[in-house]
């Protein structure tokens, strides 16, 4: 791609291709340089801005990533990939309301997007919307039964529900505790390298 850029220096596609290749190789500095060159050629291209956002995210520069994704959204507000990327960046800044709004848009466009449903579950937990979080996580597990993160998340939601009901001496509390343990067990089966979850599992399954 670098050679192609010299042969066809006015091609945005070639510069983006070079940036994307370096991005995949983990050379984010070179990726950024080529991405910025692509932007100079096409300052109003949503795909270029999305790519820059991805590169900034990989460089752990969340502030710049948000700015790039927001520019991409202004240029094309209907791209679910950009919506998801911006929602993820908002989560890093704990902008939960803004992230939830974008994720709701993603699943309305892509109802089979299990990862977006899982992120919605996480956002709802952060916003203390336990019942809503449970619904979102259940959808994620339905779409992706082997997603250990989704099983972990729904276990957390059920455990929060258990603690709430237990504080009111509600006899239904134990049901949610058992469901939490079941999903945590599944999560650990799928990914045993979860020391903190394993401690919780052992604590509540005794």
PDB file of C-alpha atoms in Angstrom:
ATOM      1  CA  UNK A   1       0.000   0.000   0.000  1.00  0.00           C
ATOM      2  CA  UNK A   2       2.834   2.425   0.769  1.00  0.00           C
ATOM      3  CA  UNK A   3       4.114   1.980  -2.769  1.00  0.00           C
ATOM      4  CA  UNK A   4       0.597   2.376  -4.132  1.00  0.00           C
ATOM      5  CA  UNK A   5       0.294   5.690  -2.275  1.00  0.00           C
ATOM      6  CA  UNK A   6       3.345   6.967  -4.153  1.00  0.00           C
ATOM      7  CA  UNK A   7       1.957   5.741  -7.465  1.00  0.00           C
ATOM      8  CA  UNK A   8      -1.520   7.135  -6.860  1.00  0.00           C
ATOM      9  CA  UNK A   9      -1.182   9.884  -4.224  1.00  0.00           C
ATOM     10  CA  UNK A  10      -4.671  11.298  -4.893  1.00  0.00           C
ATOM     11  CA  UNK A  11      -6.497   8.060  -4.087  1.00  0.00           C
ATOM     12  CA  UNK A  12      -8.242   8.196  -0.724  1.00  0.00           C
ATOM     13  CA  UNK A  13      -8.940   4.467  -0.962  1.00  0.00           C
ATOM     14  CA  UNK A  14      -5.229   3.667  -1.264  1.00  0.00           C
ATOM     15  CA  UNK A  15      -4.279   5.841   1.741  1.00  0.00           C
ATOM     16  CA  UNK A  16      -7.078   4.278   3.790  1.00  0.00           C
ATOM     17  CA  UNK A  17      -5.929   0.838   2.718  1.00  0.00           C
ATOM     18  CA  UNK A  18      -2.419   1.597   3.944  1.00  0.00           C
ATOM     19  CA  UNK A  19      -3.759   2.983   7.229  1.00  0.00           C
ATOM     20  CA  UNK A  20      -5.966  -0.071   7.694  1.00  0.00           C
ATOM     21  CA  UNK A  21      -3.081  -2.448   7.011  1.00  0.00           C
ATOM     22  CA  UNK A  22      -0.811  -0.784   9.549  1.00  0.00           C
ATOM     23  CA  UNK A  23      -3.713  -0.727  12.009  1.00  0.00           C
ATOM     24  CA  UNK A  24      -4.155  -4.490  11.674  1.00  0.00           C
ATOM     25  CA  UNK A  25      -0.417  -4.981  12.138  1.00  0.00           C
ATOM     26  CA  UNK A  26      -0.511  -2.980  15.359  1.00  0.00           C
ATOM     27  CA  UNK A  27       1.651  -0.162  13.977  1.00  0.00           C
ATOM     28  CA  UNK A  28      -0.707   2.586  15.098  1.00  0.00           C
ATOM     29  CA  UNK A  29       1.733   5.442  14.559  1.00  0.00           C
ATOM     30  CA  UNK A  30       2.075   4.620  10.854  1.00  0.00           C
ATOM     31  CA  UNK A  31      -1.649   3.930  10.648  1.00  0.00           C
ATOM     32  CA  UNK A  32      -2.376   7.386  12.026  1.00  0.00           C
ATOM     33  CA  UNK A  33      -0.013   9.067   9.574  1.00  0.00           C
ATOM     34  CA  UNK A  34      -1.637   7.398   6.579  1.00  0.00           C
ATOM     35  CA  UNK A  35      -5.107   7.974   7.990  1.00  0.00           C
ATOM     36  CA  UNK A  36      -4.440  11.678   8.427  1.00  0.00           C
ATOM     37  CA  UNK A  37      -3.173  11.835   4.842  1.00  0.00           C
ATOM     38  CA  UNK A  38      -6.422  10.215   3.714  1.00  0.00           C
ATOM     39  CA  UNK A  39      -8.357  12.854   5.642  1.00  0.00           C
ATOM     40  CA  UNK A  40      -6.457  15.631   3.879  1.00  0.00           C
ATOM     41  CA  UNK A  41      -7.679  14.192   0.581  1.00  0.00           C
ATOM     42  CA  UNK A  42     -11.234  13.583   1.794  1.00  0.00           C
ATOM     43  CA  UNK A  43     -12.047  15.872   4.745  1.00  0.00           C
ATOM     44  CA  UNK A  44     -15.746  14.988   4.598  1.00  0.00           C
ATOM     45  CA  UNK A  45     -15.518  11.193   4.389  1.00  0.00           C
ATOM     46  CA  UNK A  46     -17.246   9.340   7.237  1.00  0.00           C
ATOM     47  CA  UNK A  47     -15.266   6.138   6.640  1.00  0.00           C
ATOM     48  CA  UNK A  48     -11.980   8.009   7.015  1.00  0.00           C
ATOM     49  CA  UNK A  49     -13.162   9.530  10.298  1.00  0.00           C
ATOM     50  CA  UNK A  50     -14.336   6.118  11.516  1.00  0.00           C
ATOM     51  CA  UNK A  51     -10.933   4.641  10.692  1.00  0.00           C
ATOM     52  CA  UNK A  52      -9.186   7.463  12.543  1.00  0.00           C
ATOM     53  CA  UNK A  53     -11.441   6.827  15.517  1.00  0.00           C
ATOM     54  CA  UNK A  54     -10.464   3.164  15.511  1.00  0.00           C
ATOM     55  CA  UNK A  55      -6.780   4.089  15.373  1.00  0.00           C
ATOM     56  CA  UNK A  56      -7.094   6.567  18.239  1.00  0.00           C
ATOM     57  CA  UNK A  57      -8.966   3.917  20.236  1.00  0.00           C
ATOM     58  CA  UNK A  58      -6.128   1.456  19.679  1.00  0.00           C
ATOM     59  CA  UNK A  59      -3.681   4.153  20.825  1.00  0.00           C
ATOM     60  CA  UNK A  60      -5.821   4.579  23.968  1.00  0.00           C
ATOM     61  CA  UNK A  61      -6.500   8.204  23.073  1.00  0.00           C
ATOM     62  CA  UNK A  62     -10.195   8.134  23.873  1.00  0.00           C
ATOM     63  CA  UNK A  63     -10.737  11.883  23.649  1.00  0.00           C
ATOM     64  CA  UNK A  64      -9.470  12.018  20.063  1.00  0.00           C
ATOM     65  CA  UNK A  65     -11.394   8.829  19.253  1.00  0.00           C
ATOM     66  CA  UNK A  66     -14.658  10.405  20.431  1.00  0.00           C
ATOM     67  CA  UNK A  67     -14.027  13.484  18.320  1.00  0.00           C
ATOM     68  CA  UNK A  68     -13.349  11.390  15.213  1.00  0.00           C
ATOM     69  CA  UNK A  69     -16.394   9.173  15.725  1.00  0.00           C
ATOM     70  CA  UNK A  70     -18.600  12.206  16.324  1.00  0.00           C
ATOM     71  CA  UNK A  71     -17.381  13.730  13.069  1.00  0.00           C
ATOM     72  CA  UNK A  72     -18.114  10.439  11.333  1.00  0.00           C
ATOM     73  CA  UNK A  73     -21.634  10.428  12.783  1.00  0.00           C
ATOM     74  CA  UNK A  74     -22.270  13.954  11.533  1.00  0.00           C
ATOM     75  CA  UNK A  75     -21.262  12.845   8.035  1.00  0.00           C
ATOM     76  CA  UNK A  76     -23.247   9.583   8.150  1.00  0.00           C
ATOM     77  CA  UNK A  77     -25.686   9.179  11.025  1.00  0.00           C
ATOM     78  CA  UNK A  78     -27.021   5.798   9.830  1.00  0.00           C
ATOM     79  CA  UNK A  79     -23.905   3.607  10.121  1.00  0.00           C
ATOM     80  CA  UNK A  80     -24.363   1.120  13.010  1.00  0.00           C
ATOM     81  CA  UNK A  81     -20.634   0.380  13.154  1.00  0.00           C
ATOM     82  CA  UNK A  82     -19.885   4.023  13.843  1.00  0.00           C
ATOM     83  CA  UNK A  83     -22.726   4.186  16.367  1.00  0.00           C
ATOM     84  CA  UNK A  84     -21.323   1.184  18.217  1.00  0.00           C
ATOM     85  CA  UNK A  85     -17.775   2.524  18.172  1.00  0.00           C
ATOM     86  CA  UNK A  86     -18.895   5.907  19.511  1.00  0.00           C
ATOM     87  CA  UNK A  87     -21.031   4.231  22.178  1.00  0.00           C
ATOM     88  CA  UNK A  88     -17.988   2.231  23.293  1.00  0.00           C
ATOM     89  CA  UNK A  89     -15.933   5.412  23.471  1.00  0.00           C
ATOM     90  CA  UNK A  90     -18.663   7.124  25.490  1.00  0.00           C
ATOM     91  CA  UNK A  91     -18.597   4.223  27.937  1.00  0.00           C
ATOM     92  CA  UNK A  92     -14.917   4.915  28.559  1.00  0.00           C
ATOM     93  CA  UNK A  93     -15.965   8.408  29.645  1.00  0.00           C
ATOM     94  CA  UNK A  94     -18.923   7.047  31.656  1.00  0.00           C
ATOM     95  CA  UNK A  95     -21.415   8.869  29.438  1.00  0.00           C
ATOM     96  CA  UNK A  96     -23.986   6.147  29.949  1.00  0.00           C
ATOM     97  CA  UNK A  97     -27.083   7.965  28.701  1.00  0.00           C
ATOM     98  CA  UNK A  98     -25.381   8.901  25.429  1.00  0.00           C
ATOM     99  CA  UNK A  99     -24.013   5.377  25.004  1.00  0.00           C
ATOM    100  CA  UNK A 100     -27.417   3.814  25.662  1.00  0.00           C
ATOM    101  CA  UNK A 101     -29.087   6.028  23.072  1.00  0.00           C
ATOM    102  CA  UNK A 102     -26.594   4.951  20.413  1.00  0.00           C
ATOM    103  CA  UNK A 103     -26.775   1.266  21.341  1.00  0.00           C
ATOM    104  CA  UNK A 104     -30.572   1.367  21.158  1.00  0.00           C
ATOM    105  CA  UNK A 105     -30.163   2.685  17.615  1.00  0.00           C
ATOM    106  CA  UNK A 106     -27.713  -0.100  16.768  1.00  0.00           C
ATOM    107  CA  UNK A 107     -30.040  -2.921  17.851  1.00  0.00           C
ATOM    108  CA  UNK A 108     -32.961  -1.279  16.050  1.00  0.00           C
ATOM    109  CA  UNK A 109     -30.919  -1.508  12.829  1.00  0.00           C
ATOM    110  CA  UNK A 110     -29.185  -4.793  13.653  1.00  0.00           C
ATOM    111  CA  UNK A 111     -31.463  -6.757  15.991  1.00  0.00           C
ATOM    112  CA  UNK A 112     -29.151  -9.786  15.752  1.00  0.00           C
ATOM    113  CA  UNK A 113     -26.130  -7.878  17.046  1.00  0.00           C
ATOM    114  CA  UNK A 114     -25.414  -9.834  20.221  1.00  0.00           C
ATOM    115  CA  UNK A 115     -22.481  -7.649  21.234  1.00  0.00           C
ATOM    116  CA  UNK A 116     -24.623  -4.513  21.138  1.00  0.00           C
ATOM    117  CA  UNK A 117     -27.258  -6.209  23.309  1.00  0.00           C
ATOM    118  CA  UNK A 118     -24.529  -7.176  25.780  1.00  0.00           C
ATOM    119  CA  UNK A 119     -23.237  -3.629  25.901  1.00  0.00           C
ATOM    120  CA  UNK A 120     -26.790  -2.431  26.513  1.00  0.00           C
ATOM    121  CA  UNK A 121     -26.998  -4.808  29.447  1.00  0.00           C
ATOM    122  CA  UNK A 122     -23.785  -3.367  30.850  1.00  0.00           C
ATOM    123  CA  UNK A 123     -24.992   0.218  30.396  1.00  0.00           C
ATOM    124  CA  UNK A 124     -28.287  -0.549  32.120  1.00  0.00           C
ATOM    125  CA  UNK A 125     -26.419  -2.070  35.055  1.00  0.00           C
ATOM    126  CA  UNK A 126     -24.326   1.066  35.356  1.00  0.00           C
ATOM    127  CA  UNK A 127     -27.536   3.104  35.353  1.00  0.00           C
ATOM    128  CA  UNK A 128     -28.995   0.818  38.053  1.00  0.00           C
ATOM    129  CA  UNK A 129     -31.761  -0.360  35.728  1.00  0.00           C
ATOM    130  CA  UNK A 130     -31.491  -3.959  36.878  1.00  0.00           C
ATOM    131  CA  UNK A 131     -34.621  -5.393  35.243  1.00  0.00           C
ATOM    132  CA  UNK A 132     -33.791  -3.733  31.945  1.00  0.00           C
ATOM    133  CA  UNK A 133     -30.201  -4.965  32.164  1.00  0.00           C
ATOM    134  CA  UNK A 134     -31.464  -8.501  32.675  1.00  0.00           C
ATOM    135  CA  UNK A 135     -33.627  -8.285  29.563  1.00  0.00           C
ATOM    136  CA  UNK A 136     -30.736  -6.982  27.441  1.00  0.00           C
ATOM    137  CA  UNK A 137     -28.330  -9.641  28.678  1.00  0.00           C
ATOM    138  CA  UNK A 138     -30.907 -12.381  28.097  1.00  0.00           C
ATOM    139  CA  UNK A 139     -31.199 -11.238  24.492  1.00  0.00           C
ATOM    140  CA  UNK A 140     -27.419 -11.305  24.141  1.00  0.00           C
ATOM    141  CA  UNK A 141     -27.245 -14.854  25.533  1.00  0.00           C
ATOM    142  CA  UNK A 142     -30.071 -15.936  23.253  1.00  0.00           C
ATOM    143  CA  UNK A 143     -28.168 -14.661  20.208  1.00  0.00           C
ATOM    144  CA  UNK A 144     -24.728 -15.798  21.388  1.00  0.00           C
ATOM    145  CA  UNK A 145     -25.027 -18.707  23.851  1.00  0.00           C
ATOM    146  CA  UNK A 146     -21.250 -19.030  24.173  1.00  0.00           C
ATOM    147  CA  UNK A 147     -20.549 -15.407  25.059  1.00  0.00           C
ATOM    148  CA  UNK A 148     -18.898 -15.704  28.473  1.00  0.00           C
ATOM    149  CA  UNK A 149     -19.121 -11.956  29.053  1.00  0.00           C
ATOM    150  CA  UNK A 150     -22.887 -12.009  28.555  1.00  0.00           C
ATOM    151  CA  UNK A 151     -23.294 -14.892  31.003  1.00  0.00           C
ATOM    152  CA  UNK A 152     -21.134 -13.050  33.518  1.00  0.00           C
ATOM    153  CA  UNK A 153     -23.173  -9.881  33.065  1.00  0.00           C
ATOM    154  CA  UNK A 154     -26.547 -11.512  33.444  1.00  0.00           C
ATOM    155  CA  UNK A 155     -25.233 -13.256  36.546  1.00  0.00           C
ATOM    156  CA  UNK A 156     -24.343  -9.859  37.992  1.00  0.00           C
ATOM    157  CA  UNK A 157     -27.821  -8.559  37.140  1.00  0.00           C
ATOM    158  CA  UNK A 158     -29.495 -11.531  38.801  1.00  0.00           C
ATOM    159  CA  UNK A 159     -27.285 -11.161  41.872  1.00  0.00           C
ATOM    160  CA  UNK A 160     -28.192  -7.487  42.162  1.00  0.00           C
ATOM    161  CA  UNK A 161     -31.846  -8.497  41.958  1.00  0.00           C
ATOM    162  CA  UNK A 162     -31.233 -11.120  44.645  1.00  0.00           C
ATOM    163  CA  UNK A 163     -29.695  -8.562  46.997  1.00  0.00           C
ATOM    164  CA  UNK A 164     -32.552  -6.106  46.471  1.00  0.00           C
ATOM    165  CA  UNK A 165     -35.229  -8.714  47.189  1.00  0.00           C
ATOM    166  CA  UNK A 166     -33.294 -10.187  50.097  1.00  0.00           C
ATOM    167  CA  UNK A 167     -33.171  -6.761  51.756  1.00  0.00           C
ATOM    168  CA  UNK A 168     -36.968  -6.867  51.803  1.00  0.00           C
ATOM    169  CA  UNK A 169     -37.055 -10.519  52.960  1.00  0.00           C
ATOM    170  CA  UNK A 170     -38.726 -11.456  49.689  1.00  0.00           C
ATOM    171  CA  UNK A 171     -38.803 -15.271  49.359  1.00  0.00           C
ATOM    172  CA  UNK A 172     -38.219 -14.990  45.586  1.00  0.00           C
ATOM    173  CA  UNK A 173     -34.694 -13.729  46.235  1.00  0.00           C
ATOM    174  CA  UNK A 174     -33.184 -17.233  46.268  1.00  0.00           C
ATOM    175  CA  UNK A 175     -34.477 -17.899  42.748  1.00  0.00           C
ATOM    176  CA  UNK A 176     -32.409 -15.024  41.379  1.00  0.00           C
ATOM    177  CA  UNK A 177     -29.380 -16.147  43.352  1.00  0.00           C
ATOM    178  CA  UNK A 178     -29.593 -19.599  41.769  1.00  0.00           C
ATOM    179  CA  UNK A 179     -29.936 -18.081  38.307  1.00  0.00           C
ATOM    180  CA  UNK A 180     -26.877 -15.899  38.944  1.00  0.00           C
ATOM    181  CA  UNK A 181     -24.838 -18.934  39.995  1.00  0.00           C
ATOM    182  CA  UNK A 182     -25.979 -20.872  36.919  1.00  0.00           C
ATOM    183  CA  UNK A 183     -24.853 -18.140  34.522  1.00  0.00           C
ATOM    184  CA  UNK A 184     -21.585 -17.555  36.373  1.00  0.00           C
ATOM    185  CA  UNK A 185     -20.884 -21.265  36.157  1.00  0.00           C
ATOM    186  CA  UNK A 186     -21.494 -21.147  32.397  1.00  0.00           C
ATOM    187  CA  UNK A 187     -19.224 -18.107  32.065  1.00  0.00           C
ATOM    188  CA  UNK A 188     -16.450 -19.875  33.955  1.00  0.00           C
ATOM    189  CA  UNK A 189     -16.866 -22.990  31.815  1.00  0.00           C
ATOM    190  CA  UNK A 190     -16.392 -20.835  28.713  1.00  0.00           C
ATOM    191  CA  UNK A 191     -13.521 -18.817  30.182  1.00  0.00           C
ATOM    192  CA  UNK A 192     -11.940 -20.238  33.354  1.00  0.00           C
ATOM    193  CA  UNK A 193      -9.459 -17.344  33.606  1.00  0.00           C
ATOM    194  CA  UNK A 194     -11.725 -15.130  35.700  1.00  0.00           C
ATOM    195  CA  UNK A 195     -10.287 -15.083  39.201  1.00  0.00           C
ATOM    196  CA  UNK A 196     -12.661 -12.458  40.611  1.00  0.00           C
ATOM    197  CA  UNK A 197     -15.727 -14.188  39.218  1.00  0.00           C
ATOM    198  CA  UNK A 198     -14.509 -17.520  40.517  1.00  0.00           C
ATOM    199  CA  UNK A 199     -14.284 -16.029  44.017  1.00  0.00           C
ATOM    200  CA  UNK A 200     -17.855 -14.724  43.751  1.00  0.00           C
ATOM    201  CA  UNK A 201     -19.077 -18.039  42.404  1.00  0.00           C
ATOM    202  CA  UNK A 202     -17.508 -19.953  45.290  1.00  0.00           C
ATOM    203  CA  UNK A 203     -18.833 -17.471  47.821  1.00  0.00           C
ATOM    204  CA  UNK A 204     -22.467 -17.692  46.742  1.00  0.00           C
ATOM    205  CA  UNK A 205     -22.629 -21.319  45.617  1.00  0.00           C
ATOM    206  CA  UNK A 206     -21.658 -22.722  49.028  1.00  0.00           C
TER     207      UNK A 206
END
